Amino acid sequence: MSINIKSLISVLDAEWIGSDTDIFVDHISIDSRSLQNGSKTLFIALSGVNNDAHLYIAELIEKGVQNFVVQYIPENVKGKANFLLVKNTLNALQQFAGYYRNLFDFPVIGLTGSNGKTIVKEWLNFLLSPDYNIIRSPKSYNSQVGVPLSVIAINAKHNLGIFEAGISTVDEMIKLEKIIKPNIGVLTNIGSAHDEGFQNLEQKINEKLLLFKNATTIIYQKNQLVDLCLEVFCERYPLKDRVLFSWSFTDNTSDVFILERENTNETTTIQYQYQSEFFDLKIPFSDSASVENAISCLLVLLYFKYDFDTIQNRVQMLYPVQMRLEVKNGINNCSIIDDSYSSDFQSLKIALDFLESQQKKNATKTVILSDIFQSGFSNEELYSKVAQLISDNNVNRVIGIGATISSFAGKFSNCITFQNTAEFIAQFESLNFNSETILIKGARSFQFEEIVALLEEKTHETVLEINLDSISHNLNYYKSKLADDVKIMVMVKAFGYGNGGLEIAKLLEHHKVDYLGVAFADEGISLKNGGIKLPIMVLNPESTSFPSIIQYQLEPEIYSIKGLKAFLKIAEERKLKNFPIHIKLDTGMHRLGFEENTLDELIQTLKGNSTVKVKSVLSHLATSDELKHFDFVISQIDLFDKLSSKLISALDINPIRHILNTSGITNFPKAQFNMVRLGIGLYGVSNDPSEQKYLENVGTLKSIISQVRTIPSGDSVGYGRRFMAEKETKIATIPIGYADGISRLWGNQVGYVVIKNQKAFILGSVCMDMLMVDVSNIDCKEGDSVIIFGESPTVIEMAAALKTIPYEIMTSISQRVKRVFFR
């Protein structure tokens, strides 16, 4: 890409504020964190309800960025850079992508639907890549922001595009169509995802079809409703040569009719009729969703006129798609970022940004990289760009695997190469991996999963997966409820409510929350040692921890005269000045805090003392989640206002005031004061069922089946013979138990796990390290995945059955359970 900024003034309908317009840019960015930002970057400052990239412009100018698309110019950067001033920067990003797309003329496949878009896109890339130089959406970049970023990656060497488009409500697809402009449309499975954004299923289908407004071919699964919608669509947007290319299991008038389907444990063989001929096709999957996705791919191959033998040979090599970047604990204090199933230039950029966000403090950054395919560049140009990209991201060492990258090793600093993965594995012990953050990124043919297995810390097979994107979503949901000037503290105590404190704190620091809250000093010290720079409040400090709190620049909550005097004594001994403290008032919770009758003594103790500074005054609501106690909450809020106002007036100070927790944010919006404290809501749990639907699940606890056995009627399962089989029963043993945090009360057929999307009830007692489940009606085998909690069962459902609260379920998960973070 090389774009003259002058040409963009009219494209974006922008006002130019800057120096000479004869400037060329070769990189578009919306991420201020990216180390790829530089003098040739055009940074588009997206501004939403909860985040405003304009706040980062000064930092970007310091990094060398000189060209910006903005909605306004912050006072502190006026005259320091070039600005394209527009009404809406998201619209500008989309307009630029549409303009850029028009510079190229080659076939483009556009995919939409409720489910299967990303998988079909990746499979089509695999199936068609031997014959085309393909540009495709990286990962699942299918949103109003993701689609333009995907299209902007096109270069002159590409001759086929595959882009997916996802929408959540009306009036979104029409914007994406102008960016993708597909010639060929593929409508994947239409399901319930994002139903809340549409009046009904018909409206959803009609909106998705808008992607194909100018497509000459539309591929879809035939059914009555889709046919009806397509009929109306074709009348509204007529094209002379448009072809509707359909398939069906039940309608023999479809272009491709599936007559038979025969399943085994791992494969499916279908017989289909096409143009009066019959064919058998073996698909290497047995689940219905994968079979449907493979059939969508089949129709694309038929459209491109591939012969049957080629289709069969390629389809039988399809593979499960890894759609996310995973962070795993590695050997010798390493962190592993697993992106071992794809290798293309655009997704390398994404992976390197993720590497930077996950890097441990002072850790070496290492990239293990295979040959890169389908870049659209010559090898010389490609590896020059890759080397520059890796240099820009301050990667300390590169390990290249493959004949091509080996031949360009000289372009990289501190690089060692191997011809193939086997050669790397043979030399593994000599590479001395230690205290590194390692990005493993390779094309599937290199089987980098073997490298991941070597580097991954060996623990048992139970993991808690943490979705970082869901945390961002939930944070933004609650931020949207706050007045503009209200700050937000996020609670990361109790190991981030069981989810992992440091990794979540890093994400919150990126989102520029105002404070982090922990219960005890050692939690705050761990975060500071991990490189967290945000102010951290310690809510339950013990007097013995005051020296450490001062040493690590933590900020203690003070809730008693005794504690205050103890802290003041240490502060005076160390000659501190204005050290931040937080005063806790008891307004009815009766747990910790200064009561009304101790306020005068508090004032007298603090008056004239310059060793400390009251940074905030806070209290805690006892019943913010139970509206039957509405009047009591109001009395707490009124008392807090009264007591804090007296303290502020007597000491002549201007501290932050805060009383609302997660439920309070929703139920008592008029009491936001200067700050709120977000806790369990960040992790996707609300006490309000009507609010729960707007939150995303953060943690999914997973394990595997260790063993499957069948017992006869009359046999028992587990300790105490608490389950007796009344008939022949197939049971599966799962390696997770009460030492991992699973309550014994969840056993004895009260609770269940999910295997192959089916409930499997727990039989007998939960053991320390294992539990057994009934899989009599589930086709499963050893090694199959098991969901302990997540989308189903939810921690809310578990808590209700166990007569406890979701907090207890989440914080009970042992730290011996490995946490895996992903985006």
mmCIF file of C-alpha atoms in Angstrom, residues 30 58 62 113 115 133 177 199 250-251 271 293 315 371 406 434 475 512 628 642 645 656 667 732 778 794:
data_model
loop_
_atom_site.group_PDB
_atom_site.id
_atom_site.type_symbol
_atom_site.label_atom_id
_atom_site.label_comp_id
_atom_site.label_asym_id
_atom_site.label_seq_id
_atom_site.Cartn_x
_atom_site.Cartn_y
_atom_site.Cartn_z
ATOM 1 C CA ILE A 30 -6.403 2.039 14.789
ATOM 2 C CA ALA A 58 0.200 12.736 21.920
ATOM 3 C CA GLU A 62 6.208 10.887 20.340
ATOM 4 C CA GLY A 113 -24.648 -16.168 8.288
ATOM 5 C CA ASN A 115 -22.615 -19.705 12.353
ATOM 6 C CA ASN A 133 -3.152 -15.990 -4.343
ATOM 7 C CA GLU A 177 -21.297 -4.535 1.320
ATOM 8 C CA GLN A 199 -37.517 -8.436 15.018
ATOM 9 C CA THR A 250 -34.568 -32.623 1.871
ATOM 10 C CA ASP A 251 -35.453 -30.681 -1.284
ATOM 11 C CA GLN A 271 -23.891 -39.036 -1.529
ATOM 12 C CA ASN A 293 -19.803 -26.099 6.470
ATOM 13 C CA VAL A 315 -11.943 -32.024 1.228
ATOM 14 C CA ASP A 371 7.474 -20.156 5.859
ATOM 15 C CA SER A 406 15.929 -20.230 5.965
ATOM 16 C CA ASN A 434 13.980 -19.553 29.638
ATOM 17 C CA LEU A 475 -16.132 -3.397 31.101
ATOM 18 C CA LYS A 512 -7.226 3.101 31.165
ATOM 19 C CA LYS A 628 -36.676 -5.175 48.541
ATOM 20 C CA LYS A 642 -23.618 13.344 55.024
ATOM 21 C CA SER A 645 -19.350 15.886 53.272
ATOM 22 C CA ILE A 656 -12.836 11.000 45.211
ATOM 23 C CA ASN A 667 -29.761 -0.061 40.462
ATOM 24 C CA ALA A 732 -16.842 -41.444 32.042
ATOM 25 C CA ILE A 778 -23.608 -39.793 24.585
ATOM 26 C CA THR A 794 -23.342 -21.236 34.135
#
